[in-house]
Coordinates of C-alpha atoms in Angstrom, one line a residue:
Chain J
X1 CA -18.7 -31.5 30.2
X2 CA -21.1 -28.6 29.8
X3 CA -19.8 -25.2 31.0
X4 CA -21.9 -23.1 33.5
X5 CA -24.6 -20.9 31.9
X6 CA -26.3 -18.2 33.7
X7 CA -28.4 -15.7 31.8
X8 CA -30.7 -13.1 33.2
X9 CA -33.1 -10.7 31.4
X10 CA -34.6 -8.0 33.6
X11 CA -37.0 -5.4 32.3
X12 CA -35.9 -5.7 28.6
X13 CA -37.7 -3.5 26.2
X14 CA -37.6 -3.5 22.3
X15 CA -39.5 -1.2 19.9
X16 CA -39.5 -1.0 16.1
X17 CA -42.3 1.1 15.0
X18 CA -44.3 0.2 18.0
X19 CA -43.2 -1.7 21.2
X20 CA -42.5 -5.4 20.6
X21 CA -41.2 -6.4 23.9
X22 CA -42.2 -4.8 27.1
X23 CA -40.4 -5.4 30.5
X24 CA -39.2 -8.9 29.9
X25 CA -37.7 -10.8 32.8
X26 CA -36.1 -14.4 32.3
X27 CA -33.7 -16.5 33.9
X28 CA -32.0 -19.4 32.3
X29 CA -29.4 -21.8 33.8
X30 CA -27.9 -25.2 33.2
X31 CA -30.6 -27.8 32.6
X32 CA -33.3 -25.3 32.1
X33 CA -35.7 -26.2 29.1
X34 CA -37.7 -23.2 28.3
X35 CA -40.2 -22.8 25.4
X36 CA -41.8 -19.6 24.5
X37 CA -45.0 -19.6 22.6
X38 CA -46.9 -17.0 20.9
X39 CA -48.7 -15.9 17.8
X40 CA -46.9 -14.7 14.7
X41 CA -45.5 -11.3 15.1
X42 CA -45.6 -11.4 18.9
X43 CA -42.0 -10.8 19.1
X44 CA -40.8 -14.4 19.8
X45 CA -38.1 -14.1 17.3
X46 CA -37.0 -10.8 18.4
X47 CA -36.6 -12.1 21.9
X48 CA -34.7 -15.1 20.7
X49 CA -32.2 -12.8 18.7
X50 CA -31.8 -10.8 21.9
X51 CA -31.1 -13.9 23.9
X52 CA -28.8 -15.1 21.3
X53 CA -26.8 -11.8 21.1
X54 CA -27.5 -11.1 17.6
X55 CA -29.8 -8.2 18.1
X56 CA -29.6 -5.3 20.7
X57 CA -32.4 -4.0 22.9
X58 CA -33.6 -0.6 23.9
X59 CA -33.8 -0.8 27.6
X60 CA -33.5 -3.2 30.7
X61 CA -30.6 -5.3 31.8
X62 CA -29.3 -8.4 30.3
X63 CA -26.6 -10.5 32.1
X64 CA -24.9 -13.2 30.3
X65 CA -22.7 -15.3 32.7
X66 CA -22.1 -12.1 34.8
X67 CA -21.3 -10.1 31.6
X68 CA -23.7 -7.0 31.3
X69 CA -24.8 -6.8 27.6
X70 CA -24.5 -3.5 26.1
X71 CA -26.2 -2.2 23.0
X72 CA -24.1 -1.8 19.8
X73 CA -21.3 -4.2 21.2
X74 CA -20.2 -7.2 19.2
X75 CA -20.6 -10.3 21.3
X76 CA -19.3 -12.8 18.7
X77 CA -16.9 -14.5 21.3
X78 CA -19.8 -15.0 23.8
X79 CA -21.9 -16.4 21.0
X80 CA -19.5 -19.0 19.6
X81 CA -18.3 -19.8 23.1
X82 CA -21.7 -20.5 24.8
X83 CA -24.8 -20.5 22.2
X84 CA -25.7 -23.1 19.5
X85 CA -28.5 -22.0 17.2
X86 CA -30.9 -24.0 15.5
X87 CA -33.3 -22.4 13.1
X88 CA -36.5 -23.3 11.5
X89 CA -35.2 -22.6 8.0
X90 CA -31.9 -24.5 9.0
X91 CA -29.7 -21.7 7.8
X92 CA -27.2 -24.1 6.2
X93 CA -24.9 -22.6 3.5
X94 CA -25.9 -24.2 0.2
X95 CA -22.6 -24.1 -1.5
X96 CA -20.9 -26.1 1.3
X97 CA -21.3 -29.8 1.9
X98 CA -22.8 -31.1 5.2
X99 CA -19.3 -31.8 6.7
X100 CA -18.2 -28.2 5.8
X101 CA -21.4 -26.7 7.4
X102 CA -21.0 -28.7 10.5
X103 CA -17.4 -27.8 10.7
X104 CA -18.0 -23.9 9.9
X105 CA -17.8 -22.8 13.6
X106 CA -14.3 -24.2 13.9
X107 CA -13.2 -21.6 11.3
X108 CA -14.1 -18.9 13.8
X109 CA -13.2 -20.4 17.0
X110 CA -9.8 -21.7 18.4
X111 CA -11.8 -24.2 20.6
X112 CA -11.1 -27.8 19.6
X113 CA -14.0 -29.9 19.1
X114 CA -13.5 -33.4 20.6
X115 CA -16.9 -34.6 20.0
X116 CA -17.5 -34.5 16.2
X117 CA -17.8 -38.2 15.7
X118 CA -20.0 -38.7 18.7
X119 CA -22.4 -35.8 17.5
X120 CA -22.4 -37.3 13.9
X121 CA -23.3 -40.8 15.4
X122 CA -26.0 -39.4 17.8
X123 CA -27.6 -37.7 14.9
X124 CA -27.2 -40.6 12.6
X125 CA -25.8 -38.3 9.8
X126 CA -22.6 -40.0 8.9
X127 CA -23.8 -41.0 5.4
X128 CA -24.7 -37.2 4.7
X129 CA -21.5 -35.8 5.4
X130 CA -20.0 -35.3 1.9
X131 CA -23.4 -34.4 0.4
X132 CA -24.3 -30.9 -0.6
X133 CA -27.1 -29.6 1.7
X134 CA -29.2 -28.9 -1.2
X135 CA -30.0 -32.5 -1.8
X136 CA -31.1 -33.3 1.9
X137 CA -34.7 -33.7 3.3
X138 CA -36.0 -31.2 5.8
X139 CA -35.4 -33.7 8.5
X140 CA -31.8 -34.3 7.5
X141 CA -31.0 -30.7 7.0
X142 CA -32.2 -29.9 10.6
X143 CA -30.1 -32.8 11.9
X144 CA -27.1 -31.4 10.2
X145 CA -28.0 -27.9 11.6
X146 CA -28.1 -29.4 15.1
X147 CA -24.7 -31.0 14.5
X148 CA -23.3 -27.6 13.7
X149 CA -24.9 -25.9 16.9
X150 CA -23.5 -28.7 19.2
X151 CA -19.9 -28.7 17.6
X152 CA -18.5 -26.2 20.0
X153 CA -20.2 -27.8 23.0
X154 CA -22.4 -24.8 23.8
X155 CA -24.1 -24.4 27.3
X156 CA -27.2 -22.8 25.7
X157 CA -29.1 -24.0 22.8
X158 CA -31.4 -21.6 21.2
X159 CA -33.9 -23.1 18.8
X160 CA -36.4 -20.8 16.8
X161 CA -39.1 -23.2 15.6
X162 CA -36.9 -26.1 15.0
X163 CA -39.7 -28.5 13.9
X164 CA -41.8 -25.8 12.0
X165 CA -40.8 -27.4 8.7
X166 CA -40.7 -31.1 9.6
X167 CA -43.0 -34.1 9.6
X168 CA -44.1 -35.7 12.8
X169 CA -41.5 -38.4 12.8
X170 CA -38.7 -35.9 12.2
X171 CA -40.3 -33.5 14.6
X172 CA -40.1 -36.3 17.3
X173 CA -36.4 -37.0 16.5
X174 CA -35.5 -33.4 16.9
X175 CA -37.4 -32.9 20.2
X176 CA -35.7 -36.0 21.5
X177 CA -32.4 -34.7 20.7
X178 CA -33.1 -31.5 22.4
X179 CA -34.2 -33.2 25.4
X180 CA -31.3 -35.6 25.4
X181 CA -28.8 -32.4 25.1
X182 CA -30.8 -30.7 27.9
X183 CA -30.2 -33.7 30.2
X184 CA -26.5 -33.3 29.7
X185 CA -26.8 -30.0 31.4
X186 CA -27.3 -27.7 28.4
X187 CA -29.9 -24.9 28.8
X188 CA -32.3 -25.0 25.9
X189 CA -34.7 -22.2 24.9
X190 CA -37.2 -23.1 22.2
X191 CA -39.5 -20.9 20.3
X192 CA -42.6 -22.4 18.9
X193 CA -46.2 -21.7 18.1
X194 CA -47.2 -25.2 18.7
X195 CA -48.6 -25.8 22.2
X196 CA -48.1 -29.5 22.0
X197 CA -44.4 -29.1 21.4
X198 CA -44.3 -26.3 24.1
X199 CA -45.4 -28.7 26.8
X200 CA -42.1 -30.9 26.3
X201 CA -40.3 -28.3 28.2
X202 CA -39.9 -27.9 32.0
X203 CA -41.1 -24.1 31.7
X204 CA -43.5 -22.7 29.1
X205 CA -44.0 -18.9 28.6
X206 CA -46.4 -17.1 26.5
X207 CA -45.5 -14.1 24.7
X208 CA -48.5 -11.7 24.3
X209 CA -48.7 -8.1 23.4
X210 CA -44.9 -7.7 24.2
X211 CA -45.3 -9.4 27.6
X212 CA -43.9 -12.6 28.7
X213 CA -46.4 -14.7 30.8
X214 CA -44.9 -17.6 32.9
X215 CA -46.3 -20.9 33.6
X216 CA -48.8 -20.8 30.9
Chain Q
X1 CA -28.2 -20.3 -4.8
X2 CA -25.0 -21.5 -6.0
X3 CA -25.8 -20.5 -9.5
X4 CA -26.8 -17.2 -8.3
X5 CA -23.6 -16.6 -6.4
X6 CA -21.5 -17.7 -9.4
X7 CA -23.3 -15.4 -11.7
X8 CA -22.8 -12.5 -9.4
X9 CA -19.1 -13.3 -9.1
X10 CA -19.2 -13.7 -12.9
X11 CA -20.6 -10.2 -13.3
X12 CA -18.1 -8.6 -10.9
X13 CA -15.4 -10.6 -12.8
X14 CA -16.7 -9.4 -16.3
X15 CA -16.9 -5.8 -15.0
X16 CA -13.4 -6.1 -13.3
X17 CA -11.9 -7.7 -16.4
X18 CA -13.4 -5.1 -18.7
X19 CA -12.5 -2.3 -16.6
X20 CA -8.8 -3.2 -16.3
X21 CA -8.8 -4.4 -20.0
X22 CA -10.0 -0.9 -21.2
X23 CA -7.5 0.8 -18.9
X24 CA -4.5 -1.3 -19.8
X25 CA -5.4 -1.6 -23.5
X26 CA -5.8 2.2 -23.8
X27 CA -2.4 2.7 -22.2
X28 CA -0.5 0.0 -24.3
X29 CA -2.3 1.0 -27.5
X30 CA -1.4 4.8 -27.2
X31 CA 2.1 4.0 -26.1
X32 CA 2.8 1.5 -28.9
X33 CA 1.1 4.0 -31.7
X34 CA 3.2 6.9 -30.2
X35 CA 6.4 4.7 -30.2
X36 CA 5.9 3.5 -33.6
X37 CA 5.1 6.8 -34.9
X38 CA 8.3 8.4 -33.6
X39 CA 10.7 5.4 -33.5
X40 CA 12.4 6.5 -36.6
X41 CA 12.8 10.0 -35.6
X42 CA 14.3 9.1 -32.2
X43 CA 16.6 6.7 -33.9
X44 CA 18.1 9.6 -35.8
X45 CA 21.2 11.1 -34.4
X46 CA 20.1 14.3 -32.6
X47 CA 23.4 15.8 -33.0
X48 CA 23.3 16.1 -36.7
X49 CA 22.3 19.5 -38.2
X50 CA 21.6 19.7 -41.9
X51 CA 22.0 23.1 -43.5
X52 CA 21.7 24.5 -47.0
X53 CA 21.3 27.8 -48.9
X54 CA 21.0 26.8 -52.5
X55 CA 23.6 26.9 -55.3
X56 CA 24.7 30.5 -54.4
X57 CA 25.6 29.8 -50.8
X58 CA 29.2 28.5 -51.2
X59 CA 30.7 31.6 -49.5
X60 CA 28.2 31.6 -46.6
X61 CA 28.8 27.9 -46.0
X62 CA 32.6 28.3 -46.2
X63 CA 32.3 30.9 -43.6
X64 CA 30.6 28.6 -41.3
X65 CA 32.9 25.7 -41.9
X66 CA 35.8 28.1 -40.9
X67 CA 34.0 28.4 -37.5
X68 CA 33.3 24.7 -37.3
X69 CA 37.0 23.8 -38.0
X70 CA 37.7 25.5 -34.6
X71 CA 35.4 23.3 -32.7
X72 CA 36.1 19.9 -31.1
X73 CA 33.6 17.1 -31.4
X74 CA 32.3 18.7 -34.6
X75 CA 32.6 17.1 -38.2
X76 CA 30.9 18.1 -41.5
X77 CA 30.8 17.2 -45.0
X78 CA 29.4 19.0 -48.2
X79 CA 26.9 17.4 -50.3
X80 CA 26.3 18.9 -53.8
X81 CA 23.3 18.1 -56.0
X82 CA 22.5 18.4 -59.4
X83 CA 20.2 17.1 -62.1
X84 CA 21.1 14.4 -64.7
X85 CA 19.6 12.3 -67.3
X86 CA 19.9 8.7 -67.5
X87 CA 21.0 7.1 -70.9
X88 CA 17.3 6.0 -71.4
X89 CA 16.1 9.6 -70.9
X90 CA 14.9 9.5 -67.4
X91 CA 15.8 12.7 -65.2
X92 CA 17.4 11.8 -61.9
X93 CA 18.7 13.8 -58.9
X94 CA 22.3 13.3 -58.3
X95 CA 23.7 13.7 -54.8
X96 CA 27.6 13.9 -54.5
X97 CA 29.0 12.6 -51.3
X98 CA 32.4 12.4 -50.1
X99 CA 34.2 9.0 -50.7
X100 CA 33.3 8.3 -47.0
X101 CA 30.6 9.7 -44.9
X102 CA 29.4 9.1 -41.2
X103 CA 25.9 9.7 -42.1
X104 CA 23.5 10.2 -44.9
X105 CA 20.9 12.9 -44.5
X106 CA 19.3 13.8 -47.8
X107 CA 17.6 17.1 -48.5
X108 CA 14.6 17.4 -50.4
X109 CA 12.0 20.4 -50.8
X110 CA 9.1 17.9 -49.9
X111 CA 10.0 16.3 -46.7
X112 CA 13.2 16.2 -44.8
X113 CA 11.9 13.3 -42.6
X114 CA 11.0 11.1 -45.5
X115 CA 14.4 11.6 -47.1
X116 CA 16.3 11.0 -43.9
X117 CA 14.4 7.7 -43.4
X118 CA 15.0 7.0 -47.1
X119 CA 18.7 7.3 -46.4
X120 CA 18.2 5.0 -43.3
X121 CA 16.6 2.5 -45.5
X122 CA 19.3 2.8 -48.1
X123 CA 22.0 2.0 -45.7
X124 CA 20.2 -0.6 -43.9
X125 CA 20.3 0.9 -40.3
X126 CA 24.1 1.9 -40.6
X127 CA 25.3 5.4 -40.3
X128 CA 28.3 4.7 -42.7
X129 CA 28.6 4.2 -46.4
X130 CA 31.4 4.2 -48.8
X131 CA 31.2 4.9 -52.5
X132 CA 34.1 4.8 -54.8
X133 CA 35.1 7.4 -57.6
X134 CA 33.4 5.7 -60.4
X135 CA 30.8 3.9 -58.4
X136 CA 27.2 4.7 -57.9
X137 CA 24.5 4.0 -55.4
X138 CA 21.2 3.7 -56.9
X139 CA 17.6 2.9 -56.0
X140 CA 16.1 -0.6 -56.7
X141 CA 13.9 0.9 -59.3
X142 CA 16.9 2.3 -61.3
X143 CA 18.8 -0.8 -60.8
X144 CA 16.1 -2.9 -62.1
X145 CA 15.8 -0.7 -65.2
X146 CA 19.5 -1.3 -66.1
X147 CA 20.5 -3.8 -68.5
X148 CA 23.5 -6.1 -67.7
X149 CA 26.5 -6.0 -70.0
X150 CA 28.3 -9.1 -71.3
X151 CA 29.9 -9.9 -67.9
X152 CA 26.5 -9.5 -66.1
X153 CA 27.5 -6.2 -64.6
X154 CA 25.1 -3.2 -64.4
X155 CA 26.4 0.2 -65.4
X156 CA 24.7 3.5 -65.0
X157 CA 25.2 6.1 -67.6
X158 CA 24.4 9.7 -66.7
X159 CA 24.3 12.7 -68.9
X160 CA 25.3 15.9 -67.1
X161 CA 24.8 19.4 -68.4
X162 CA 27.0 22.4 -67.2
X163 CA 26.0 26.0 -66.7
X164 CA 27.0 26.8 -70.4
X165 CA 24.7 24.0 -71.7
X166 CA 27.5 21.5 -72.6
X167 CA 26.4 17.9 -72.2
X168 CA 28.7 15.0 -71.0
X169 CA 28.3 11.3 -70.6
X170 CA 29.6 9.5 -67.5
X171 CA 29.6 5.8 -66.8
X172 CA 29.4 4.2 -63.3
X173 CA 29.5 0.8 -61.9
X174 CA 26.6 0.2 -59.5
X175 CA 28.3 -0.3 -56.1
X176 CA 24.8 -1.1 -54.5
X177 CA 21.2 -0.7 -54.8
X178 CA 18.9 0.4 -51.9
X179 CA 15.2 0.0 -51.5
X180 CA 13.2 2.6 -49.6
X181 CA 10.8 5.4 -50.0
X182 CA 13.2 7.9 -51.4
X183 CA 11.9 7.5 -55.0
X184 CA 9.2 10.2 -55.0
X185 CA 6.8 11.0 -57.5
X186 CA 6.4 14.5 -59.0
X187 CA 2.6 15.0 -58.8
X188 CA 2.7 18.0 -61.3
X189 CA 4.4 16.3 -64.0
X190 CA 3.2 12.9 -63.3
X191 CA 6.7 11.6 -63.6
X192 CA 9.0 10.0 -61.0
X193 CA 12.5 11.3 -60.1
X194 CA 15.1 8.9 -58.8
X195 CA 17.9 9.7 -56.5
X196 CA 21.5 8.5 -57.4
X197 CA 24.5 8.8 -55.0
X198 CA 27.9 9.4 -56.5
X199 CA 31.5 10.1 -55.0
X200 CA 32.2 13.7 -54.9
X201 CA 35.4 13.2 -57.2
X202 CA 33.3 11.5 -59.9
X203 CA 32.4 14.7 -61.6
X204 CA 34.1 18.2 -61.8
X205 CA 32.3 21.2 -60.6
X206 CA 32.4 22.7 -64.2
X207 CA 31.0 19.6 -65.8
X208 CA 27.6 20.0 -64.2
X209 CA 25.2 22.6 -63.2
X210 CA 25.2 22.5 -59.4
X211 CA 21.5 23.2 -57.9
X212 CA 22.3 22.9 -54.2
X213 CA 25.3 22.9 -51.8
X214 CA 24.5 21.4 -48.6
X215 CA 26.3 21.0 -45.4
X216 CA 25.8 18.1 -43.0
X217 CA 27.1 18.8 -39.6
X218 CA 27.7 16.4 -36.6
X219 CA 28.4 18.3 -33.5
X220 CA 28.1 18.0 -29.6
X221 CA 27.8 21.6 -29.5
X222 CA 24.4 22.0 -31.3
X223 CA 23.2 25.3 -29.8
X224 CA 26.6 27.0 -30.6
X225 CA 26.7 25.6 -34.2
X226 CA 22.9 26.6 -34.8
X227 CA 23.7 30.2 -33.6
X228 CA 26.7 30.4 -36.1
X229 CA 24.5 29.0 -39.0
X230 CA 21.8 31.7 -38.2
X231 CA 24.4 34.4 -38.0
X232 CA 25.7 33.6 -41.3
X233 CA 22.2 33.5 -42.7
X234 CA 22.4 29.8 -43.6
X235 CA 19.1 27.8 -43.3
X236 CA 19.4 24.8 -41.0
X237 CA 17.2 21.9 -40.1
X238 CA 18.0 19.6 -37.4
X239 CA 16.7 16.3 -36.2
X240 CA 16.9 17.7 -32.7
X241 CA 14.2 20.2 -33.3
X242 CA 11.9 17.6 -34.8
X243 CA 12.7 15.4 -31.8
X244 CA 12.0 18.2 -29.3
X245 CA 8.7 18.7 -31.1
X246 CA 8.0 14.9 -30.7
X247 CA 8.8 15.0 -27.1
X248 CA 6.3 18.0 -26.7
X249 CA 3.7 16.1 -28.5
X250 CA 4.5 12.9 -26.4
X251 CA 4.1 15.0 -23.2
X252 CA 0.9 16.4 -24.2
X253 CA -0.2 12.9 -25.0
X254 CA 0.9 11.9 -21.5
X255 CA -1.2 14.8 -20.0
X256 CA -4.2 13.5 -22.0
X257 CA -3.4 10.0 -20.8
X258 CA -3.7 11.0 -17.3
X259 CA -6.8 12.9 -17.8
X260 CA -8.5 9.9 -19.6
X261 CA -7.2 7.6 -16.8
X262 CA -8.7 9.8 -14.2
X263 CA -12.1 9.7 -16.1
X264 CA -11.7 5.9 -16.5
X265 CA -10.9 5.6 -12.8
X266 CA -14.1 7.3 -11.9
X267 CA -16.3 5.6 -14.4
X268 CA -14.7 2.1 -13.8
X269 CA -15.0 2.7 -10.1
X270 CA -18.7 3.5 -10.2
X271 CA -19.3 0.1 -12.3
X272 CA -17.1 -1.9 -10.0
X273 CA -18.9 -0.5 -7.1
X274 CA -22.2 -1.5 -8.5
X275 CA -21.0 -4.9 -9.2
X276 CA -19.6 -5.5 -5.9
X277 CA -22.9 -4.3 -4.3
X278 CA -24.6 -6.9 -6.3
X279 CA -22.2 -9.6 -5.4
X280 CA -22.7 -8.8 -1.7
X281 CA -26.4 -8.8 -2.1
X282 CA -26.4 -12.6 -2.6
X283 CA -23.8 -13.3 0.1
X284 CA -25.8 -11.5 3.1
X285 CA -27.5 -14.7 4.0
X286 CA -24.1 -16.5 4.2
X287 CA -22.7 -13.7 6.2
X288 CA -25.7 -13.8 8.6
X289 CA -25.3 -17.4 9.2
X290 CA -21.6 -17.1 9.8
X291 CA -22.1 -14.1 12.1
X292 CA -24.9 -16.2 14.1
X293 CA -22.6 -18.9 14.6
X294 CA -19.9 -16.7 16.1
X295 CA -18.0 -15.2 13.2
X296 CA -16.4 -11.9 14.3
X297 CA -16.7 -8.9 12.0
X298 CA -13.0 -9.0 11.4
X299 CA -13.2 -12.7 10.4
X300 CA -15.9 -11.8 7.9
X301 CA -14.0 -8.7 6.7
X302 CA -10.9 -10.8 6.2
X303 CA -12.8 -13.4 4.1
X304 CA -14.3 -10.7 1.8
X305 CA -10.8 -8.7 1.5
X306 CA -9.3 -12.0 0.3
X307 CA -12.2 -12.7 -2.1
X308 CA -12.3 -9.3 -3.5
X309 CA -8.6 -9.2 -3.9
X310 CA -8.5 -12.5 -5.6
X311 CA -11.2 -11.9 -8.0
X312 CA -9.8 -8.6 -8.9
X313 CA -6.3 -9.7 -9.2
X314 CA -7.1 -12.6 -11.2
X315 CA -9.1 -10.5 -13.6
X316 CA -6.2 -7.8 -13.6
X317 CA -3.9 -10.6 -14.8
X318 CA -6.3 -12.0 -17.2
X319 CA -7.1 -8.5 -18.7
X320 CA -3.3 -7.8 -19.0
X321 CA -2.8 -11.2 -20.9
X322 CA -5.8 -10.7 -23.1
X323 CA -4.7 -7.2 -24.0
X324 CA -1.2 -8.3 -24.8
X325 CA -2.6 -11.2 -27.0
X326 CA -4.9 -8.7 -28.9
X327 CA -2.1 -6.2 -29.5
X328 CA 0.1 -9.0 -30.8
X329 CA -2.6 -9.9 -33.1
X330 CA -2.8 -6.2 -34.1
X331 CA 1.0 -6.4 -34.7
X332 CA 0.7 -9.6 -36.8
X333 CA -1.9 -7.8 -39.0
X334 CA 0.1 -4.6 -39.3
X335 CA 3.2 -6.6 -40.4
X336 CA 1.6 -9.2 -42.5
X337 CA -1.2 -7.1 -44.1
X338 CA 0.1 -3.7 -44.2
X339 CA 3.8 -4.7 -44.2
X340 CA 4.5 -2.1 -41.5
X341 CA 7.1 -3.1 -38.7
X342 CA 5.1 -2.6 -35.5
X343 CA 6.4 -2.9 -31.9
X344 CA 4.1 -3.4 -29.0
X345 CA 5.3 -1.4 -26.0
X346 CA 4.3 0.4 -22.8
X347 CA 6.4 2.9 -21.2
X348 CA 7.3 3.3 -17.6
X349 CA 4.8 6.2 -16.7
X350 CA 2.0 4.1 -18.2
X351 CA 2.9 1.0 -16.4
X352 CA 3.3 2.9 -13.2
X353 CA -0.2 4.6 -13.6
X354 CA -1.8 1.1 -14.4
X355 CA -0.1 -0.4 -11.4
X356 CA -1.3 2.6 -9.2
X357 CA -4.8 2.5 -10.9
X358 CA -5.3 -1.2 -10.4
X359 CA -3.7 -1.3 -6.9
X360 CA -6.1 1.5 -5.7
X361 CA -9.1 -0.1 -7.4
X362 CA -8.5 -3.4 -5.8
X363 CA -7.5 -2.1 -2.6
X364 CA -10.5 0.4 -2.4
X365 CA -13.1 -1.9 -3.5
X366 CA -11.7 -5.1 -1.7
X367 CA -11.9 -3.0 1.6
X368 CA -15.3 -1.5 0.7
X369 CA -16.5 -4.9 -0.3
X370 CA -15.4 -6.3 3.1
X371 CA -16.3 -3.3 5.2
X372 CA -20.0 -3.4 3.7
X373 CA -20.1 -7.1 4.4
X374 CA -19.8 -6.3 8.2
X375 CA -22.7 -4.0 8.0
X376 CA -25.0 -7.0 7.2
X377 CA -27.7 -7.3 9.8
X378 CA -27.6 -10.8 11.0
X379 CA -31.2 -11.1 11.8
X380 CA -32.5 -9.6 8.6
X381 CA -31.1 -12.1 6.3
X382 CA -31.2 -15.3 8.5
X383 CA -34.6 -16.2 7.3
X384 CA -34.1 -15.4 3.7
X385 CA -32.9 -18.8 2.8
X386 CA -35.7 -21.5 2.8

């Protein structure tokens, strides 16, 4: 059972040396499947970080399930209760085994995972559990990373170039998995530079010069 | 990455180990050296006062003893000294003691400490010795030079000369021989003089020329007795004064120790800080990932407090063990190679200093390590690991 998710960005601004995001508006709820495309340096990852509550913003309003997100506050609880991250570079801790990497969120959450076996089965990684992540292929690493992202049953999956380092077969596997999770009711926000992959989603946005264009 | 993380903790461990080993090593070494330097002095009874005024001091000393007789907790004995020749022509210093004495403190123009230690060596740690009227206590060297008689007994023959130049030969059974550093060499004549101890009843005063008349006093009222001795113009030396001087030296040593500890604290602190920063540098990716998947700052902080504390504590214990082992090797070398009895010790102040020092370093750096870990920007380090 996926929890309700309702996030709304309105007029979000972010600058470093120069403006990166200008007046971003975006709504995401359960069953949303959104991709954001854009060139390198267009601010895609910044937007993803803001959406994922790991980076602050300079202006605008961000509501996450009716919580107004404020700058400088730590939203780790909202993160582990609602968001699963999938990264292009997997971000698995190399000193740990696959099992330990997957179970890592449980160290920081009191929430019980009732679906570990189901996740492992659906991702076909049972044989990898006791291996160190350093010996895995890119596709295997990404499946382990997805398992970690799904462990706490998130209502939102944020995927930053999840297929960026994968071959076509593994790319297809990952996209199928995301689609499957989306159909369960999870919202999926995927960042990609690949237009073909972007078209997999229900809604495609292009980020250009800091402005988010809808229905690209 | 694993190798890198390990090498970073290794670097931190080496720094922490060396820091604590230097500190603990410095404290235990200085304390042990100080203890071994002064242990004999502090083993001496501080209530013993030794006084002398040469051969002509009989009246002054008697005036003092009249005062001493009135005091409770005060005892004394006279010790006369003369020079005699052994039957084989060697000169030796003869000390006349009462038949029973409660302590043996010898006088010498060279060094009171050396002679009192000699006495200690002679009576093998006991403060009591008894010599019969026709008995002598001789050094091992004198004992070795004596030839046994038909019955296998060794007899010491001494030739005394009185003030009028008359010579008299006397024989003594050797009651015991002692070993110790009371045989000293006369550098000017390149000859050695041995000390012999006889019962005061062994020779009449008119049979030998008395060189010194000494008074050894045991009292619980040191200050008063010293005052009386000074009033009677009698020279006095006391273990107590030497002990006080040693206490002052030790106190100065403690001050220096605190100063050096403070300097070490700063230097080692800087070193540890740098090692902790290095260790943290390679953990930033891990922190970034953990924070991204929902770890609170407090969880990360707790993890690094525990890690920092464990590394520091383990290295503290290891450094203490290593230093103690090295000190035992040092002790072994001292005892086997240099034949010196050496005791490894650390006093309470040093122990408290070390505990406080390590506690603060462990606490400060574990917390600092943990605090810095929470300052890691999640975004910045997430893409580092490919």
